């Protein structure tokens, strides 16, 4: 029985089972204390108004107002309506939480909510009453009076909101309804006043008995006031439904006439003009002016807002007033200026009254959520995000309600905002706890969880904060760590980081040094050190964000540009970069093959063969609000409809800004020409041009017509000024051309009707552009400018897209344009906002000509009807080989490039596969020129087509060669001028996009090299050198990622932060892919080095040593970083295949042990500190792998004492290996040996054989065995298994008889070992010890065997003696015995003597030497055939003398052994007392 005694001086800890979740009750208690404090301060008068307000604010910041049940009924309905719930009610158990009431204080949560809202509203009314003392506005001028009236109106509105919240919790308070009616009158809302009074008077929902009850005072007063309001409204019909007051009730009204008004200090509207209110004293808004609210200060946002209003007008969703106009309302350029800084503290006297009231009311928005939030449905439930529509407070309720029909659409959009536009609008989110305003979504807010500790909420410990913390927590919090200890910890961390960096630097230097050494031997120049790379990465990490001074110094040389891009991208990784890498090129990716079929290859070619966008560093990106402010001011000065506003917005972007009146902030040329548009702006321009095409075309066409007429009416046409309409029309024509090109490209899935309508649009604007160019003045027409070239080029492209003429004519068109551009100095006109004609130049014209002239050839190559792979190879392979020859890869590694490196790089052009110069015709020359200027995607697409052709004939060596050519082309592209001239952002995205393709290529190449031994047959020495140079470059580049991850791993820098969980997942996937790429590159480099070394004329033995050392150092480089497990452990498998050649190295044992641990999770050297866990998941161990590592395991096992081996982890390794090696199978030879072995054990003990064994004579007639099992046994594996089982049996401490399972296992494995060959003295010796142990097990614990089954014990003795005999015989003829063997042989003689001596003594009594049961038939001549003993058995004297001789032999090796001497003394004494 448990004792109930508890010591008084021990403070018991609360049991976990008694800890209930009472946080809700505690929070309600805290709110109750705050409520009482606010009520107390409220009762002390005006001097404590400020403190009262602070108390109410503290009350509304309490946790109880964040509960879901604290929402009003309407808010709760909206919440569940948006959440898709069927029920709008909450369980009463969640709403009412009993709390002990004190002195009539509220005892439930609804009462606290109701009284809090009600008393706070009354407090604001008392404050307003104190403000509106008689004569309060006597000293105010007109403006001050207007401002004061506005502030009072806003304050009354705040009171109205609070009282409405209170009535939502308890609508039975009739006095509160009357007060609400009075507030409505003061705000000018007769409708609200009437509704509140009708609620008081209405008795339709009461029972029949209640009708008989007399009216109360509140109902009488409300009836009288409602009657007067209806009379003022001339509503005689509803006045008849009001209860008629009796004479007595009317007398009461006269008696309390002075007290009928519940809020007499509020302004009272005049009976003659009831509409004269504070609201109507405000200045009226201007009629017929509609503001287009622009959520963001960007051109794209402005265009989207105009487009939205244009579409709403077109759909009839907006009532367009006659003569109405639109103006743009931009957000403030300095939003922080609209808010008062938190540092400024304004006293209540300095702050206007209504402002303080309004701010206090805004601070209470956590009571009335204005957006969605995370609202827990019950304690312990998961947080679910819900969206709650905004609730608006309108001071002028009458005006708002009366205007409701006209603005019903607007109100509907406000109540149900478009999620697409809400997410993009800038907003602010208000915290439900602190009331602070944060940037975020204005329609959503996050409510915290209810159960929080004081530390989590950062609250100070006080008397009014609920339960106090325990003494243990307070004591722990009061202990401050000394500064010296913190400094010591920081210093220790710094030393640890420095040590780890030095460790990784050492590994990198060894691996890269060996790689450079081996590559130099093979004729390839490569980077020799990673020190410069790691210095660059550390500089990027240490540099401040946005400051790249130190990095710029390191990357001033163009050779390090790529390294800087990679390191900076990885250090400042974004989700956009993750998408670029993971998605790759999408449909355009010619390597991944995702979505690319035989039919789509041609489509991809047609897309890729177009002009690619060239990065123009002289062009800047259009800033978000560049010139937007002046454009918005211009719209306010002009009277514009939404159509005209759309055209004005288009003109602002497309017209030459030097000729506009509102774009002084923009360059002289149009933004379409001079600046780069953001993607969302391009999309908005196209959408607006399509939506308002009819109006824009009609207006611009009329302007062109008017300009033509004005020029014809001018006396001197040469003096006519140039208008921007021509450039606007040309730009719109080009944009429509770009749109048509996009929707008609081969991969487009746009409907035919849309294509037809866009084609008509394009033709109309082309005709208008033709008119505009014809209308240009004579002086402009004779001078060819950029506008003329653009017009000619656009018409050529239009003719090609719309198939208006033959291809030959289009070629002549571009040829003529090329010659014209050449005559004027080959100018380059860049239109980077147009994808179909991004550049107009002679080079681009030449590319178009090449594309058109070679279209037939490439169409035949990609045609799905071309099923002949041989013909495709004959046509395509020479062309690609020549293009690879003329391309000449340029791989730069370090800033200090040597002449050797440059010679090697320049010479790579002569070593590409198949670099035989072929005689080609002019068409071939044009195709080569086309490929030289083609994009990387285009060239790789052709190589993929060649790979497909070789795949059809299953010729893996050429497929492997094509893969390597693709890898070389991509890596060379990273160092080409085409890539380096891109902007920094484009360079980074381009690199990681093609890095994804490289990953696919490396995977396929490595898989092909691993699975097909003939895959490298087509790789000659030159090909291999090119491949090794490319991989060495990629190896060096990817190591920047490794260096950065090292810094993250040791804590020197933090990983880049991602915006959400999907961003973190994408970042993790990218990092995992990069780690795998690092492993693939190092492994593939080894394969090429090995192949190149086999083809090289250098010393193959020295090269092989370097190869093995390279592989080992690579393992050491990647292992501590836990990269070995990646890419299906390809590096470990390569190292496993080289295990036989690793034995020549000094540290081969440690390397093998580390490899076995990484591959199979087996610890071969469990005691070594140099063996590390590389985090590799173990592979399933197969039989061949287990047999291959037997030698390593046996070396370690032979070094350990058997007693230690039984307890070590190596024994576990041995057991796992034996499980897969399994027992040997029986063959005819094995069965013969087993039969001979068993016959030998069953034979009697012949004294002669015992003496002959002492001379090394003794043999068994075994068959010689050769095979896998024989080699396993030769290595001592089965002997080790048996010896371990015997040692395990010996190591057990027993006090009673136990099973002999270990002995049976030992017997089995030792017999397996002897069946493969009997010349193993130690196996015989351990087998004899097993039989001795079995004899001991049978006779030590019980005498049952001795009494009943003595024959079994005799058989075991005889078996042991035979095994000792063979052990002595084989040991005596063992060549080159070691010192350890002499010691073991001494133990053998001692155990042998002990066995002989024990068998001769009682209770065995020489039974083992008896030959009575082994009779033999003899032929005695005269005697005939008879039975007799085969030989004379051992007598007692001879047996003891033989044992004594064995001991003498043992003492020769161990003369100091007291056990040997003691046994010898015992035997001598027995011999002396023997009868013989």
mmCIF file of N, CA, C and O in Angstrom, residues 388-429:
data_model
loop_
_atom_site.group_PDB
_atom_site.id
_atom_site.type_symbol
_atom_site.label_atom_id
_atom_site.label_comp_id
_atom_site.label_asym_id
_atom_site.label_seq_id
_atom_site.Cartn_x
_atom_site.Cartn_y
_atom_site.Cartn_z
ATOM 1 N N UNK A 388 -11.617 36.331 -43.662
ATOM 2 C CA UNK A 388 -12.807 37.023 -43.197
ATOM 3 C C UNK A 388 -12.892 38.346 -43.927
ATOM 4 O O UNK A 388 -11.934 39.119 -43.919
ATOM 5 N N UNK A 389 -13.977 38.652 -44.599
ATOM 6 C CA UNK A 389 -14.064 39.904 -45.356
ATOM 7 C C UNK A 389 -13.945 41.103 -44.435
ATOM 8 O O UNK A 389 -14.227 41.052 -43.251
ATOM 9 N N UNK A 390 -13.556 42.210 -45.067
ATOM 10 C CA UNK A 390 -13.413 43.439 -44.313
ATOM 11 C C UNK A 390 -14.765 43.957 -43.841
ATOM 12 O O UNK A 390 -15.796 43.778 -44.481
ATOM 13 N N UNK A 391 -14.759 44.611 -42.718
ATOM 14 C CA UNK A 391 -15.942 45.289 -42.184
ATOM 15 C C UNK A 391 -15.630 46.774 -42.158
ATOM 16 O O UNK A 391 -14.641 47.184 -41.561
ATOM 17 N N UNK A 392 -16.451 47.576 -42.804
ATOM 18 C CA UNK A 392 -16.155 48.993 -42.966
ATOM 19 C C UNK A 392 -17.049 49.818 -42.040
ATOM 20 O O UNK A 392 -18.194 49.479 -41.773
ATOM 21 N N UNK A 393 -16.509 50.911 -41.564
ATOM 22 C CA UNK A 393 -17.251 51.862 -40.746
ATOM 23 C C UNK A 393 -17.477 53.123 -41.566
ATOM 24 O O UNK A 393 -16.519 53.765 -41.987
ATOM 25 N N UNK A 394 -18.702 53.440 -41.846
ATOM 26 C CA UNK A 394 -19.036 54.581 -42.691
ATOM 27 C C UNK A 394 -19.698 55.644 -41.828
ATOM 28 O O UNK A 394 -20.788 55.418 -41.298
ATOM 29 N N UNK A 395 -19.093 56.813 -41.629
ATOM 30 C CA UNK A 395 -19.715 57.845 -40.799
ATOM 31 C C UNK A 395 -21.019 58.330 -41.403
ATOM 32 O O UNK A 395 -21.997 58.547 -40.692
ATOM 33 N N UNK A 396 -21.064 58.527 -42.718
ATOM 34 C CA UNK A 396 -22.282 59.053 -43.348
ATOM 35 C C UNK A 396 -23.130 57.888 -43.805
ATOM 36 O O UNK A 396 -23.116 57.482 -44.960
ATOM 37 N N UNK A 397 -23.850 57.278 -42.889
ATOM 38 C CA UNK A 397 -24.578 56.052 -43.192
ATOM 39 C C UNK A 397 -25.725 56.305 -44.157
ATOM 40 O O UNK A 397 -26.001 55.492 -45.025
ATOM 41 N N UNK A 398 -26.431 57.421 -43.988
ATOM 42 C CA UNK A 398 -27.553 57.697 -44.882
ATOM 43 C C UNK A 398 -27.090 57.809 -46.322
ATOM 44 O O UNK A 398 -27.691 57.256 -47.234
ATOM 45 N N UNK A 399 -25.987 58.543 -46.499
ATOM 46 C CA UNK A 399 -25.484 58.714 -47.859
ATOM 47 C C UNK A 399 -25.014 57.395 -48.437
ATOM 48 O O UNK A 399 -25.251 57.085 -49.608
ATOM 49 N N UNK A 400 -24.344 56.594 -47.611
ATOM 50 C CA UNK A 400 -23.838 55.318 -48.104
ATOM 51 C C UNK A 400 -24.978 54.387 -48.484
ATOM 52 O O UNK A 400 -24.930 53.710 -49.510
ATOM 53 N N UNK A 401 -26.015 54.351 -47.639
ATOM 54 C CA UNK A 401 -27.135 53.437 -47.916
ATOM 55 C C UNK A 401 -27.934 53.911 -49.107
ATOM 56 O O UNK A 401 -28.377 53.127 -49.943
ATOM 57 N N UNK A 402 -28.110 55.216 -49.205
ATOM 58 C CA UNK A 402 -28.887 55.732 -50.333
ATOM 59 C C UNK A 402 -28.159 55.528 -51.648
ATOM 60 O O UNK A 402 -28.786 55.368 -52.686
ATOM 61 N N UNK A 403 -26.810 55.520 -51.623
ATOM 62 C CA UNK A 403 -26.035 55.315 -52.849
ATOM 63 C C UNK A 403 -25.781 53.855 -53.133
ATOM 64 O O UNK A 403 -25.095 53.522 -54.095
ATOM 65 N N UNK A 404 -26.272 52.958 -52.290
ATOM 66 C CA UNK A 404 -25.968 51.537 -52.444
ATOM 67 C C UNK A 404 -26.390 50.976 -53.785
ATOM 68 O O UNK A 404 -25.642 50.233 -54.408
ATOM 69 N N UNK A 405 -27.587 51.267 -54.316
ATOM 70 C CA UNK A 405 -27.946 50.682 -55.611
ATOM 71 C C UNK A 405 -27.008 51.109 -56.726
ATOM 72 O O UNK A 405 -26.663 50.310 -57.591
ATOM 73 N N UNK A 406 -26.606 52.367 -56.711
ATOM 74 C CA UNK A 406 -25.735 52.834 -57.791
ATOM 75 C C UNK A 406 -24.371 52.193 -57.739
ATOM 76 O O UNK A 406 -23.719 51.988 -58.761
ATOM 77 N N UNK A 407 -23.880 51.892 -56.535
ATOM 78 C CA UNK A 407 -22.540 51.336 -56.381
ATOM 79 C C UNK A 407 -22.586 49.884 -55.924
ATOM 80 O O UNK A 407 -21.723 49.439 -55.194
ATOM 81 N N UNK A 408 -23.618 49.180 -56.326
ATOM 82 C CA UNK A 408 -23.745 47.810 -55.837
ATOM 83 C C UNK A 408 -22.587 46.945 -56.292
ATOM 84 O O UNK A 408 -22.120 46.096 -55.559
ATOM 85 N N UNK A 409 -22.113 47.187 -57.507
ATOM 86 C CA UNK A 409 -21.001 46.380 -57.995
ATOM 87 C C UNK A 409 -19.740 46.656 -57.212
ATOM 88 O O UNK A 409 -18.973 45.766 -56.894
ATOM 89 N N UNK A 410 -19.526 47.943 -56.919
ATOM 90 C CA UNK A 410 -18.345 48.279 -56.139
ATOM 91 C C UNK A 410 -18.395 47.646 -54.767
ATOM 92 O O UNK A 410 -17.405 47.126 -54.263
ATOM 93 N N UNK A 411 -19.572 47.741 -54.142
ATOM 94 C CA UNK A 411 -19.693 47.153 -52.805
ATOM 95 C C UNK A 411 -19.511 45.651 -52.856
ATOM 96 O O UNK A 411 -18.920 45.059 -51.950
ATOM 97 N N UNK A 412 -20.011 45.032 -53.900
ATOM 98 C CA UNK A 412 -19.853 43.586 -54.027
ATOM 99 C C UNK A 412 -18.389 43.225 -54.199
ATOM 100 O O UNK A 412 -17.899 42.252 -53.628
ATOM 101 N N UNK A 413 -17.673 44.026 -54.967
ATOM 102 C CA UNK A 413 -16.246 43.743 -55.152
ATOM 103 C C UNK A 413 -15.474 43.969 -53.863
ATOM 104 O O UNK A 413 -14.490 43.291 -53.600
ATOM 105 N N UNK A 414 -15.940 44.942 -53.068
ATOM 106 C CA UNK A 414 -15.258 45.174 -51.798
ATOM 107 C C UNK A 414 -15.509 44.032 -50.842
ATOM 108 O O UNK A 414 -14.621 43.563 -50.131
ATOM 109 N N UNK A 415 -16.761 43.568 -50.816
ATOM 110 C CA UNK A 415 -17.076 42.478 -49.892
ATOM 111 C C UNK A 415 -16.465 41.161 -50.332
ATOM 112 O O UNK A 415 -16.102 40.331 -49.508
ATOM 113 N N UNK A 416 -16.386 40.959 -51.631
ATOM 114 C CA UNK A 416 -15.811 39.722 -52.153
ATOM 115 C C UNK A 416 -14.678 40.092 -53.112
ATOM 116 O O UNK A 416 -14.866 40.111 -54.324
ATOM 117 N N UNK A 417 -13.539 40.418 -52.593
ATOM 118 C CA UNK A 417 -12.454 40.881 -53.460
ATOM 119 C C UNK A 417 -11.933 39.767 -54.337
ATOM 120 O O UNK A 417 -11.977 38.601 -53.992
ATOM 121 N N UNK A 418 -11.452 40.186 -55.491
ATOM 122 C CA UNK A 418 -10.854 39.231 -56.422
ATOM 123 C C UNK A 418 -9.536 38.738 -55.860
ATOM 124 O O UNK A 418 -8.646 39.527 -55.593
ATOM 125 N N UNK A 419 -9.394 37.447 -55.652
ATOM 126 C CA UNK A 419 -8.140 36.959 -55.072
ATOM 127 C C UNK A 419 -6.945 37.254 -55.952
ATOM 128 O O UNK A 419 -5.843 37.380 -55.472
ATOM 129 N N UNK A 420 -7.171 37.362 -57.250
ATOM 130 C CA UNK A 420 -6.032 37.641 -58.113
ATOM 131 C C UNK A 420 -5.470 39.017 -57.916
ATOM 132 O O UNK A 420 -4.277 39.256 -58.032
ATOM 133 N N UNK A 421 -6.359 39.998 -57.640
ATOM 134 C CA UNK A 421 -5.871 41.358 -57.442
ATOM 135 C C UNK A 421 -5.514 41.628 -56.004
ATOM 136 O O UNK A 421 -4.672 42.466 -55.710
ATOM 137 N N UNK A 422 -6.161 40.911 -55.074
ATOM 138 C CA UNK A 422 -5.870 41.155 -53.662
ATOM 139 C C UNK A 422 -4.462 40.749 -53.307
ATOM 140 O O UNK A 422 -3.774 41.418 -52.550
ATOM 141 N N UNK A 423 -4.014 39.642 -53.891
ATOM 142 C CA UNK A 423 -2.687 39.157 -53.544
ATOM 143 C C UNK A 423 -1.607 40.100 -54.023
ATOM 144 O O UNK A 423 -0.530 40.165 -53.455
ATOM 145 N N UNK A 424 -1.871 40.865 -55.110
ATOM 146 C CA UNK A 424 -0.837 41.721 -55.669
ATOM 147 C C UNK A 424 -0.847 43.113 -55.071
ATOM 148 O O UNK A 424 0.062 43.900 -55.297
ATOM 149 N N UNK A 425 -1.891 43.466 -54.379
ATOM 150 C CA UNK A 425 -1.985 44.816 -53.850
ATOM 151 C C UNK A 425 -1.138 44.964 -52.613
ATOM 152 O O UNK A 425 -1.044 44.062 -51.801
ATOM 153 N N UNK A 426 -0.477 46.119 -52.437
ATOM 154 C CA UNK A 426 0.273 46.327 -51.199
ATOM 155 C C UNK A 426 -0.686 46.534 -50.052
ATOM 156 O O UNK A 426 -1.715 47.159 -50.191
ATOM 157 N N UNK A 427 -0.378 46.023 -48.933
ATOM 158 C CA UNK A 427 -1.282 46.085 -47.792
ATOM 159 C C UNK A 427 -0.492 46.068 -46.521
ATOM 160 O O UNK A 427 0.722 45.938 -46.507
ATOM 161 N N UNK A 428 -1.208 46.215 -45.416
ATOM 162 C CA UNK A 428 -0.594 46.161 -44.105
ATOM 163 C C UNK A 428 -1.372 45.192 -43.250
ATOM 164 O O UNK A 428 -2.584 45.085 -43.350
ATOM 165 N N UNK A 429 -0.646 44.503 -42.401
ATOM 166 C CA UNK A 429 -1.260 43.518 -41.522
ATOM 167 C C UNK A 429 -1.074 43.976 -40.095
ATOM 168 O O UNK A 429 0.001 44.365 -39.693
#
